[in-house]
Amino acid sequence: MKNLKGLFFLLCLLPACLFSQTDTFKLEKTKTFFPEEKIINQDNIEWRYLNVPENWDKPKGKAIKIAVAILKCTSKNTASNPVLYVEGGPGAGGIEGIWNWLRHPLRENSDIVLVDVRGTGNSLPKFCPDLGKKFLEILSKNQNSTQDEQQKAIAAMDCKQDLLNRDIDINSYNSKSIAKDLNALKKALKYNKWNVYGVSYGTYTAQVYANDFPQDIKSLILDSSISDISTYYNHNTGNYMNSLKKVFSACENDPNCNAQYPNLESTYYETIEKLDKNPITIKVDKRIIPSGEFTYNAEDFKIAIQQSLYQRKLIEVLPLLITEFNKGNKSTLSSLVAAFSGALRLDYGAYYCVSCNETIPYNSISEFNKEALNYKKLKGGLSFYKSDFLVCDKWNLGVDKSSKALNDLSNLPSLTVPVLVFSGSFDPITPASNGKTIVGKFKNGFLVNAPISGHAPSFSKIGSEILNEFIKNPSKSPDAKGFQSNNKVHFVTDVKVNGGISNFANSLNEFDMLFFVPFLIAVLILLISIFSFCCALIRNRKNAAQNKFMKFLIIVTSLLGLFAIIGFVLAVNSTAQDNFYILAFGVPNQFDYLFVIQWAFIVFTMISILYFALKIKSILNKSVVVAILFSLLLIGVYFQYWGFLF
C-alpha cells in the first residue's frame, strides 16, 4: 500500500518536473517603452519582456527578448477574454501603435496584448531599424528603377552582414518561430485561450500560429488576409491595378469627381509618361532626407498611388493627388515625402529575414514580370516590390533551397473556433478576393467586406465596433450594416490648392514653442495696438490727421492679420476633422476668402510702412509705431516661411 502511495505521489510530481525541465521561456517586468508619454504611463498597462530561445530547436542556446505590452481591461469584469494583436509588415512591431488601443472598445471586456515580434520594435536584439531611411534616400535620387533595386540590395546586404557579425541566427526569424513565441507568451501570462487578431502579413503569422497551436485559439480575426503565400508577389501588379481601376470607375460615375477630374485614367498614364521623361525634384526637410531633395520619377509616382489605396481617406483624395502629380505642383508634392518616410518605418532586417525565408522562395520573378506585361502602359510592375526578388536572391546565397518548404497549414480546415475575416474592396495588396478564399478554409468563418475601404478596415470606427461585438459573442454572425450602408466613395473636390497650408498645419501639430514665441509676441502686440489705438481715436479727436490715419491703418492691418491667422487655424482644424489628408494640398474652397484677406493684410502692411516712412516727422510715439509695424512685417515673414505667398 505504501508503495502504491509513493508511486501515486511520483506520478503527480511528474508533470511539474517535465514542465520545469522544458520551461525555456521566462516573463520579466520592465520599464515603460514610452518614458516621455504621460498619458500612456498613467494608464493601466503592464510592460514585459518574454525571454525565449532564439532557435527553438536549441532551447539551451542563446535567448532573445520579446517586448510585450498588456493593456488591462478597463471594466471590473473578471472573466478572462484576452485579445492578442499580431501586426503585419513583416517587420512591424505591434507596440508602436499603442495609441490606437488606449480607448479601443475591446478594452471594456478584454485585456489587449501587444507584441513586438522577434526582430521588431522594442524586442532585442534590434535588427536594422534605420534601413528604411536608407531606402528613402535611395528612392529620393534621380535614377532609374534598376539603379534603385541594385542600391537597395547593397543596403540590405550590409544589414544582413551586420546581423551575422552580431551572431544573430537570421534563419530563426520567421512565422514558425513567432508562433512558438506566442504560445510561450500565452502560457507565461497564464491565459487559457485568447482571441488572436492578425492584420495584413500578421494574418499569415496568425494562420501559422492557429495551425500549430489550435488549443491556444478562442477565436481568430484576420483583417486584410493573405490567402496563398505562394502568389503573394506574383499577383502584386494585378492586385494594384484592379484596385486602381475601381477608383477610375468610381470617379467616372461620380458627377462632381468626373467634372473636376475628367479622364482620370488617362491622366494617370500620362503622368507616368511625363515623369519617365522629366522627373520632378523638390526641396524637403533635411531631417527627413539629408540631401534636402527628393526626385519623383515614374516609379515613385506608382508606389505613392499604390500606398494611397491603403486608407479610405486617402482614396478620397486620389483623383486630386494624381492631378497634382500631373501638374508637377512642387509645393504640394513636397509634403508627400513625409508620408513616404512613414511607409518605410518597418525594420527591414526583420522584413527580409521573414520574406526571404517563407515568401519570396515560393513566388516567381518570371510570374511577376509576366503579369506586369498585361498592363503595358504601366511600364512594368512596381519596382518597390520587384526589388525584393533581387534582395532575397542575394540574401539566400548559400542556403540549401531543398531544405525549405512552405509552412504547413493543413490543420486550419479542422479548426472549429469562430473566424472573422475583414476585407476592403480597394485593398491593393491583399484584395477582397482573398477574404472570400480564406473564409472558405474554415468551418465557422464569417466574412465582412468594407465596400469603400482599402487595407485594414477593422481599424475604422465601424470595423472596431464589429470586432468588439464579435469578441463578445463570436458565435453570432456579425452585423456589417455599418459598412454596407456607406458604399460610395466621397471623392474630395473643390480644393483651394496652396502648399502653405501643409506647412502651417505641420507647425501647429508639432508646436515648437521656441519657433512660435516671436509670432505669438507679434500677435499680442497687434491685439494691444487695436485696443489702445481704438481708445485713443475715440478719446482724443484732436490728433493730427497724419497720426489718426496712421492709427487707422494699423488697426485695419492688425484686424486683417488676426482674422487671417484665426481663420487659417479654424480652417485647418475643420479640414482635419473631415479628412486631414486634404491639408497636404490645401483647404476646401469654402475657405478661399482667407487667402484674399491674407493678401489684403500684406498690401495694408506695405502701405502702413510706406506711409510711416513718408510722414515720419509728424508721427507721434515713433518707437511704438515702429514696434507695431515690425510685428506686422514679422507675421508676413511667417506667412512667407510657411509658403502661403509664393
XYZ file of C-alpha atoms in Angstrom:
646
model
C 0.000 0.000 0.000
C 2.841 2.351 0.914
C 4.494 1.556 -2.415
C 1.268 2.418 -4.237
C 1.009 5.742 -2.399
C 4.612 6.535 -3.226
C 4.087 5.707 -6.880
C 0.968 7.887 -6.984
C 2.927 10.767 -5.436
C 5.670 10.434 -8.059
C 3.123 10.382 -10.858
C 1.607 13.611 -9.549
C 5.006 15.279 -9.491
C 5.987 14.062 -12.947
C 4.086 16.727 -14.992
C 5.553 19.525 -12.885
C 9.039 18.078 -13.259
C 8.621 17.725 -17.007
C 7.377 21.293 -17.250
C 10.291 22.688 -15.281
C 12.741 20.799 -17.499
C 11.192 22.132 -20.715
C 10.393 25.577 -19.393
C 12.653 27.518 -21.759
C 10.899 30.858 -21.514
C 10.612 33.449 -18.795
C 8.478 36.578 -18.420
C 10.091 39.561 -16.715
C 8.896 43.018 -15.793
C 10.451 46.020 -17.470
C 10.016 49.785 -17.575
C 7.647 51.547 -19.936
C 8.619 51.683 -23.593
C 7.296 55.273 -23.703
C 9.093 57.096 -20.861
C 8.124 60.554 -22.162
C 4.416 59.871 -22.690
C 2.479 60.844 -19.570
C -0.936 59.721 -20.862
C 0.332 56.218 -21.632
C 2.163 55.857 -18.346
C -0.881 56.883 -16.324
C -2.872 54.066 -17.922
C -3.178 50.545 -16.535
C -0.563 48.929 -18.757
C 1.915 46.204 -17.867
C 5.284 46.183 -19.624
C 7.110 42.889 -20.046
C 9.937 41.112 -21.797
C 9.481 37.449 -22.690
C 12.801 35.613 -22.786
C 12.719 32.803 -25.356
C 15.320 30.776 -27.275
C 16.454 32.432 -30.485
C 16.367 28.987 -32.060
C 13.576 26.867 -30.606
C 15.423 23.735 -31.750
C 18.206 24.739 -29.368
C 16.331 25.561 -26.139
C 19.566 25.873 -24.145
C 21.115 28.198 -26.683
C 21.094 31.997 -26.930
C 17.975 33.749 -25.630
C 16.257 36.811 -27.068
C 13.751 39.248 -25.567
C 10.245 39.766 -26.947
C 8.694 43.120 -25.948
C 5.131 42.899 -24.657
C 2.549 45.469 -23.526
C -0.612 44.298 -21.766
C -3.389 46.901 -21.762
C -5.567 45.756 -18.912
C -9.332 45.565 -19.213
C -10.982 48.833 -18.134
C -14.059 47.218 -16.579
C -14.343 45.133 -13.419
C -15.173 42.090 -15.500
C -13.030 39.300 -14.094
C -13.747 36.852 -16.927
C -10.617 36.328 -18.991
C -11.235 37.142 -22.643
C -7.848 38.477 -23.823
C -7.079 39.670 -27.338
C -3.634 39.148 -28.852
C -2.816 41.569 -31.667
C -0.354 40.420 -34.350
C 0.960 43.265 -36.514
C 1.887 42.887 -40.178
C 4.773 44.004 -42.323
C 6.571 41.732 -41.934
C 8.921 43.809 -39.819
C 6.394 45.949 -37.937
C 6.003 45.876 -34.174
C 2.610 45.996 -32.509
C 3.507 48.223 -29.568
C 4.281 51.356 -31.601
C 0.580 51.742 -32.388
C -0.442 51.640 -28.719
C -2.258 54.984 -29.032
C -4.916 53.293 -31.173
C -5.688 50.876 -28.360
C -5.910 53.122 -25.304
C -9.619 53.873 -25.860
C -10.464 50.931 -28.072
C -13.892 49.387 -27.276
C -12.236 45.969 -26.891
C -10.724 47.109 -23.587
C -14.168 47.249 -21.995
C -14.172 43.472 -21.601
C -10.720 42.257 -22.601
C -7.042 42.623 -21.923
C -5.280 43.653 -25.136
C -1.839 42.130 -25.602
C 0.503 43.958 -27.991
C 3.711 42.254 -29.084
C 6.802 43.382 -30.937
C 7.510 40.042 -32.599
C 11.128 38.938 -32.732
C 13.344 41.349 -34.645
C 10.951 44.311 -34.467
C 10.247 47.375 -32.326
C 11.451 47.174 -28.733
C 12.371 43.494 -28.887
C 16.013 42.559 -28.503
C 18.263 42.218 -30.336
C 17.297 45.079 -32.606
C 17.892 44.429 -36.248
C 18.180 47.249 -38.802
C 15.655 49.925 -37.729
C 17.332 52.619 -39.890
C 17.376 50.627 -43.127
C 14.063 52.199 -44.164
C 15.720 55.639 -44.015
C 18.436 54.406 -46.368
C 15.760 53.127 -48.750
C 14.091 56.553 -48.690
C 17.404 58.191 -49.606
C 17.743 55.735 -52.493
C 14.205 56.498 -53.698
C 14.948 60.231 -53.486
C 17.691 60.058 -56.112
C 17.204 60.901 -59.772
C 17.940 57.433 -61.135
C 16.172 54.572 -62.881
C 14.478 51.593 -61.238
C 17.399 49.236 -61.949
C 19.773 51.517 -60.046
C 17.235 51.782 -57.216
C 16.961 47.996 -56.996
C 20.727 47.458 -57.039
C 21.391 50.052 -54.336
C 18.524 48.678 -52.253
C 20.108 45.209 -52.480
C 23.503 46.561 -51.390
C 21.959 48.321 -48.374
C 20.035 45.160 -47.440
C 23.170 43.025 -47.650
C 25.005 45.486 -45.387
C 22.185 44.929 -42.902
C 22.499 41.143 -43.233
C 26.248 41.273 -42.684
C 25.715 43.373 -39.565
C 23.282 40.767 -38.231
C 25.753 37.971 -38.920
C 28.571 39.934 -37.299
C 26.408 40.156 -34.164
C 25.933 36.384 -34.229
C 22.202 36.639 -34.948
C 20.707 33.462 -36.373
C 18.748 35.035 -39.240
C 17.140 31.689 -40.144
C 15.287 31.665 -36.812
C 13.198 34.748 -37.564
C 10.037 33.544 -39.277
C 6.371 32.811 -38.640
C 7.089 29.333 -37.243
C 9.346 30.751 -34.544
C 6.931 33.614 -33.863
C 4.119 31.074 -33.373
C 6.203 29.319 -30.717
C 6.922 32.686 -29.069
C 3.202 33.436 -28.911
C 2.411 30.030 -27.451
C 5.041 30.619 -24.776
C 3.642 34.090 -24.088
C 0.127 32.736 -23.567
C 1.471 30.243 -21.041
C 3.604 32.858 -19.280
C 0.603 35.203 -18.945
C -1.456 32.272 -17.614
C -4.230 32.677 -20.154
C -6.140 29.532 -21.041
C -7.075 30.682 -24.546
C -7.133 34.004 -26.316
C -8.628 35.764 -29.324
C -5.920 36.128 -31.953
C -6.239 39.218 -34.168
C -3.894 39.474 -37.150
C -3.706 42.262 -39.734
C -2.031 42.204 -43.173
C 1.051 39.941 -43.038
C 0.068 39.305 -39.425
C -2.827 37.244 -40.813
C -0.333 34.766 -42.256
C 1.570 34.572 -38.971
C -1.746 34.121 -37.162
C -2.668 31.264 -39.504
C 0.645 29.533 -38.829
C 0.068 30.001 -35.094
C -3.508 28.688 -35.248
C -2.343 25.709 -37.308
C 0.480 24.785 -34.937
C -1.258 25.588 -31.646
C -5.023 25.281 -32.209
C -5.557 24.700 -28.492
C -4.494 28.322 -27.828
C -7.194 29.881 -30.001
C -10.567 31.053 -28.688
C -11.404 32.948 -31.871
C -9.449 34.142 -34.884
C -9.715 37.563 -36.556
C -7.995 38.031 -39.926
C -8.052 41.507 -41.455
C -6.700 42.030 -44.999
C -5.602 38.445 -45.167
C -3.051 36.518 -47.167
C -4.869 33.534 -48.636
C -1.928 31.981 -50.505
C 1.641 32.953 -49.647
C 2.896 31.354 -52.887
C 1.119 34.007 -55.012
C 1.601 36.995 -52.699
C 4.158 38.626 -55.013
C 3.132 37.010 -58.295
C -0.178 38.918 -58.400
C 1.163 42.178 -56.955
C 0.693 44.188 -60.162
C -2.763 42.809 -60.920
C -3.966 43.449 -57.365
C -2.775 47.055 -57.577
C -4.299 47.745 -60.981
C -7.631 46.113 -60.139
C -7.958 48.407 -57.125
C -6.905 51.475 -59.093
C -9.421 50.703 -61.845
C -12.135 50.744 -59.195
C -11.076 54.311 -58.352
C -11.183 55.329 -62.015
C -14.658 53.808 -62.391
C -15.992 55.312 -59.150
C -14.747 58.789 -60.117
C -16.210 58.498 -63.612
C -19.598 57.589 -62.132
C -19.476 60.472 -59.644
C -20.684 63.679 -61.375
C -18.634 66.019 -59.169
C -15.464 63.934 -59.409
C -15.815 63.410 -63.153
C -16.430 67.118 -63.739
C -13.321 68.173 -61.832
C -11.069 65.245 -62.788
C -12.225 64.145 -66.274
C -10.392 61.256 -67.917
C -8.649 60.343 -64.664
C -7.300 57.062 -66.034
C -5.719 58.851 -68.995
C -4.257 61.431 -66.633
C -2.683 58.643 -64.578
C -0.896 57.074 -67.555
C 0.015 60.493 -68.933
C 1.684 61.282 -65.615
C 3.778 58.111 -65.840
C 4.951 59.234 -69.294
C 5.759 62.730 -68.053
C 7.712 61.587 -65.000
C 9.531 58.952 -67.035
C 10.902 61.696 -69.282
C 11.108 64.576 -66.807
C 11.298 63.658 -63.089
C 10.343 66.356 -60.594
C 12.886 67.426 -57.969
C 11.557 69.136 -54.855
C 13.020 70.563 -51.667
C 12.342 68.661 -48.451
C 13.212 68.860 -44.782
C 16.804 67.697 -44.240
C 15.643 65.896 -41.114
C 13.831 63.518 -43.458
C 16.419 63.346 -46.253
C 19.938 64.704 -45.513
C 20.398 65.936 -49.096
C 17.311 68.152 -48.747
C 15.974 66.973 -52.116
C 13.619 64.293 -53.392
C 13.189 63.445 -57.060
C 9.871 61.947 -58.093
C 10.135 59.611 -61.064
C 7.511 57.300 -62.574
C 8.249 54.510 -60.063
C 7.857 56.872 -57.106
C 4.544 58.041 -58.525
C 3.258 54.486 -58.946
C 4.144 53.439 -55.400
C 2.711 56.689 -53.994
C -0.629 55.911 -55.642
C -0.485 52.271 -54.532
C 0.148 53.264 -50.918
C -2.714 55.761 -51.106
C -5.107 52.893 -51.815
C -4.470 51.536 -48.322
C -6.672 54.039 -46.493
C -10.218 55.210 -47.141
C -9.417 58.873 -46.533
C -6.507 58.704 -48.968
C -8.690 57.012 -51.581
C -10.958 60.063 -51.364
C -8.087 62.383 -52.378
C -6.570 60.086 -55.039
C -8.018 61.985 -58.044
C -6.583 65.200 -56.592
C -3.229 63.520 -55.927
C -2.960 62.161 -59.475
C -3.883 65.591 -60.868
C -1.282 67.414 -58.758
C 1.400 64.943 -59.872
C 0.329 65.564 -63.446
C 0.629 69.329 -62.960
C 4.021 68.923 -61.293
C 2.949 71.079 -58.345
C 6.143 71.080 -56.262
C 4.663 72.858 -53.249
C 2.081 70.133 -52.658
C 4.275 67.176 -53.647
C 6.921 68.104 -51.084
C 4.502 67.354 -48.254
C 4.080 63.764 -49.501
C 7.681 62.813 -48.739
C 6.868 62.621 -45.027
C 4.206 60.050 -45.924
C 6.827 58.108 -47.871
C 9.052 58.021 -44.802
C 6.127 56.765 -42.712
C 5.563 53.875 -45.123
C 9.211 52.821 -44.676
C 9.176 52.541 -40.887
C 9.394 48.764 -40.856
C 12.507 47.074 -39.545
C 13.696 45.831 -42.908
C 16.199 43.461 -41.321
C 13.268 41.506 -39.880
C 11.332 42.063 -43.128
C 13.951 40.261 -45.193
C 14.553 37.534 -42.621
C 10.870 36.619 -42.912
C 10.234 37.394 -46.592
C 13.360 35.669 -47.883
C 12.600 32.645 -45.707
C 8.912 31.961 -46.279
C 7.578 34.187 -49.077
C 9.906 35.053 -51.961
C 11.264 31.475 -52.419
C 7.740 30.305 -53.308
C 6.972 33.179 -55.671
C 8.496 33.768 -59.094
C 10.101 36.816 -60.696
C 9.072 35.458 -64.099
C 5.426 35.255 -62.970
C 5.706 38.772 -61.518
C 7.016 40.126 -64.839
C 4.519 38.094 -66.854
C 1.575 39.616 -65.038
C 3.060 43.129 -65.346
C 3.062 42.693 -69.155
C -0.730 42.714 -69.037
C -0.527 46.428 -68.178
C 1.789 47.812 -70.857
C 1.037 51.473 -70.162
C 2.137 50.918 -66.569
C 5.661 50.281 -67.903
C 6.463 47.388 -65.606
C 5.335 46.213 -62.193
C 6.056 48.139 -59.022
C 9.826 48.248 -58.651
C 9.388 48.768 -54.895
C 8.182 45.142 -54.612
C 10.075 43.688 -57.565
C 13.362 44.599 -55.872
C 12.610 42.080 -53.118
C 13.384 39.266 -55.566
C 16.876 40.660 -56.151
C 17.464 41.262 -52.446
C 16.339 37.751 -51.486
C 18.453 36.149 -54.212
C 21.479 37.708 -52.558
C 20.151 37.214 -49.012
C 19.693 33.471 -49.588
C 23.083 32.821 -51.227
C 24.481 29.615 -49.788
C 21.115 28.493 -48.410
C 20.092 24.952 -49.281
C 16.813 25.513 -51.141
C 15.856 21.848 -50.876
C 15.641 22.257 -47.093
C 12.925 24.899 -47.421
C 9.236 24.052 -47.517
C 6.004 26.007 -47.343
C 4.607 26.304 -43.850
C 2.086 23.578 -43.180
C -1.424 24.984 -42.786
C -3.262 21.705 -43.215
C -4.818 21.841 -39.732
C -6.777 25.028 -40.423
C -9.801 23.354 -42.083
C -10.348 21.325 -38.919
C -10.295 24.408 -36.684
C -13.721 24.726 -35.072
C -13.376 28.144 -33.414
C -15.179 31.176 -34.900
C -13.158 33.067 -37.506
C -13.913 36.667 -38.532
C -12.419 37.838 -41.831
C -12.310 41.512 -42.887
C -11.580 42.652 -46.433
C -11.544 46.041 -48.177
C -12.774 46.414 -51.750
C -9.999 48.862 -52.684
C -7.184 46.946 -50.962
C -4.211 46.955 -53.412
C -2.053 44.321 -51.678
C -4.449 41.781 -50.115
C -7.532 42.106 -52.347
C -11.106 41.439 -51.317
C -10.999 38.136 -53.213
C -8.522 36.902 -50.587
C -11.205 37.284 -47.943
C -13.619 35.089 -49.889
C -10.931 32.456 -50.377
C -9.738 32.343 -46.808
C -13.136 32.333 -45.130
C -13.845 29.183 -47.126
C -10.971 27.416 -45.403
C -12.711 27.406 -42.042
C -15.704 25.529 -40.705
C -17.014 28.510 -38.789
C -15.975 31.584 -40.775
C -17.666 34.970 -41.200
C -16.747 37.462 -43.920
C -17.152 41.226 -43.567
C -16.441 43.262 -46.694
C -15.938 47.025 -46.488
C -17.066 48.452 -49.875
C -15.157 51.747 -49.744
C -12.152 50.748 -47.623
C -8.635 49.788 -48.546
C -6.287 47.917 -46.240
C -7.174 47.012 -42.628
C -10.848 48.117 -42.476
C -11.171 46.746 -38.934
C -9.221 49.834 -37.766
C -12.126 52.085 -38.731
C -14.774 53.070 -36.204
C -17.329 50.744 -37.800
C -14.778 47.949 -38.022
C -13.850 48.335 -34.357
C -17.497 48.068 -33.350
C -17.990 44.912 -35.422
C -14.819 43.436 -33.963
C -15.897 44.235 -30.410
C -19.306 42.606 -30.886
C -17.663 39.540 -32.370
C -15.319 39.146 -29.397
C -18.315 39.443 -27.057
C -20.364 36.869 -28.960
C -18.204 35.035 -31.540
C -20.873 32.505 -32.434
C -23.195 35.224 -33.762
C -22.960 36.337 -37.374
C -21.533 39.900 -37.391
C -23.748 42.817 -38.339
C -21.978 44.583 -41.229
C -24.748 47.098 -41.991
C -22.468 49.955 -40.958
C -20.149 49.165 -43.862
C -22.844 48.251 -46.352
C -24.895 51.423 -45.788
C -21.922 53.567 -46.795
C -20.928 52.120 -50.168
C -19.945 55.189 -52.166
C -16.558 56.905 -52.104
C -16.880 60.614 -51.301
C -14.131 61.988 -53.506
C -12.609 65.289 -52.468
C -13.347 68.084 -54.934
C -13.240 71.897 -54.871
C -9.952 72.311 -53.027
C -8.004 75.557 -52.902
C -4.505 74.229 -53.532
C -1.807 76.001 -51.543
C 1.413 74.466 -50.239
C 1.458 76.808 -47.251
C -1.461 75.007 -45.632
C 0.506 71.778 -45.186
C 3.497 73.581 -43.658
C 1.235 75.643 -41.397
C -0.659 72.538 -40.249
C 2.606 70.722 -39.507
C 3.844 73.671 -37.452
C 0.618 73.685 -35.440
C 0.830 69.947 -34.922
C 4.447 69.982 -33.758
C 4.067 73.348 -31.993
C 7.686 74.194 -31.277
C 7.371 76.912 -28.640
C 10.769 78.406 -29.493
C 9.635 78.785 -33.107
C 6.278 80.306 -32.190
C 7.362 82.733 -29.437
C 8.202 85.671 -31.798
C 4.979 85.034 -33.709
C 2.847 84.969 -30.553
C 4.503 88.140 -29.220
C 3.734 89.862 -32.535
C 0.094 88.733 -32.309
C -0.107 90.035 -28.734
C 1.283 93.402 -29.846
C -1.383 93.602 -32.558
C -4.134 92.889 -30.035
C -2.843 95.594 -27.702
C -2.432 98.086 -30.553
C -6.007 97.551 -31.754
C -7.412 98.142 -28.294
C -5.200 101.112 -27.406
C -5.457 102.875 -30.775
C -9.242 102.463 -30.892
C -9.467 104.030 -27.441
C -7.092 106.825 -28.467
C -9.118 107.680 -31.569
C -12.339 107.801 -29.561
C -10.983 109.839 -26.635
C -8.666 112.228 -28.442
C -10.211 113.524 -31.616
C -7.818 116.499 -31.846
C -4.883 114.392 -33.048
C -3.229 115.466 -36.271
C -4.673 113.881 -39.384
C -1.412 112.046 -40.046
C -1.491 110.384 -36.620
C -5.149 109.448 -36.983
C -4.584 107.909 -40.389
C -1.514 106.022 -39.138
C -3.539 104.560 -36.279
C -6.383 103.759 -38.608
C -4.016 101.891 -40.957
C -2.542 99.920 -38.051
C -5.990 98.974 -36.697
C -7.237 97.798 -40.103
C -4.000 95.925 -40.907
C -3.913 94.279 -37.471
C -7.538 93.173 -37.773
C -6.842 91.690 -41.202
C -3.796 89.837 -39.873
C -5.612 88.462 -36.831
C -8.608 87.485 -38.933
C -6.355 85.604 -41.372
C -4.453 83.809 -38.582
C -7.560 82.760 -36.678
C -9.301 81.849 -39.924
C -6.471 79.570 -41.053
C -6.331 77.848 -37.657
C -10.079 77.171 -37.785
C -9.877 76.089 -41.438
C -7.086 73.612 -40.681
C -8.990 72.228 -37.703
C -12.228 71.870 -39.668
C -10.491 70.220 -42.635
C -8.549 67.834 -40.405
C -11.762 66.617 -38.803
C -13.258 65.924 -42.226
C -10.192 64.447 -43.960
C -6.775 65.553 -42.762
C -5.096 64.350 -45.982
C -6.675 67.328 -47.754
C -4.229 69.506 -45.809
C -1.382 68.092 -47.900
C -2.866 70.064 -50.794
C -4.744 72.984 -49.266
C -8.206 73.618 -47.835
C -11.744 73.355 -49.242
C -12.806 76.232 -51.497
C -15.184 77.470 -48.803
C -12.084 78.949 -47.106
C -10.854 80.652 -50.276
C -11.667 84.088 -48.830
C -8.892 83.667 -46.251
C -6.247 83.979 -48.953
C -7.858 87.240 -50.114
C -7.773 88.565 -46.546
C -4.175 87.424 -46.213
C -3.120 89.329 -49.307
C -5.084 92.362 -48.128
C -3.077 92.133 -44.892
C 0.198 92.076 -46.853
C -0.869 95.060 -49.002
C -2.012 97.103 -45.984
C 1.229 96.248 -44.173
C 3.250 97.655 -47.085
C 1.015 100.755 -47.242
C 1.401 101.297 -43.493
C 5.190 101.041 -43.663
C 5.336 103.352 -46.688
C 3.027 105.916 -45.081
C 5.098 105.865 -41.890
C 8.283 106.445 -43.903
C 6.717 109.398 -45.719
C 5.171 111.005 -42.600
C 7.767 110.020 -40.036
C 8.423 113.575 -38.850
C 4.820 114.232 -37.898
C 4.060 110.800 -36.395
C 3.894 110.694 -32.606
C 5.240 107.798 -30.495
C 7.527 106.686 -33.289
C 9.110 103.844 -31.304
C 5.677 102.342 -30.536
C 4.599 102.581 -34.158
C 7.881 101.019 -35.302
C 7.367 98.091 -32.910
C 3.853 97.534 -34.265
C 4.961 97.779 -37.894
C 7.773 95.345 -37.177
C 5.219 92.922 -35.700
C 3.077 93.214 -38.825
C 6.106 92.581 -41.002
C 7.152 89.614 -38.844
C 3.751 87.973 -39.292
C 4.129 88.481 -43.042
C 7.535 86.773 -42.866
C 5.935 83.794 -41.096
C 3.291 83.611 -43.835
C 6.055 83.548 -46.429
C 8.056 80.954 -44.449
C 5.064 78.625 -44.429
C 4.675 79.142 -48.170
C 1.333 80.918 -48.273
C 2.511 83.741 -50.513
C 4.986 82.470 -53.091
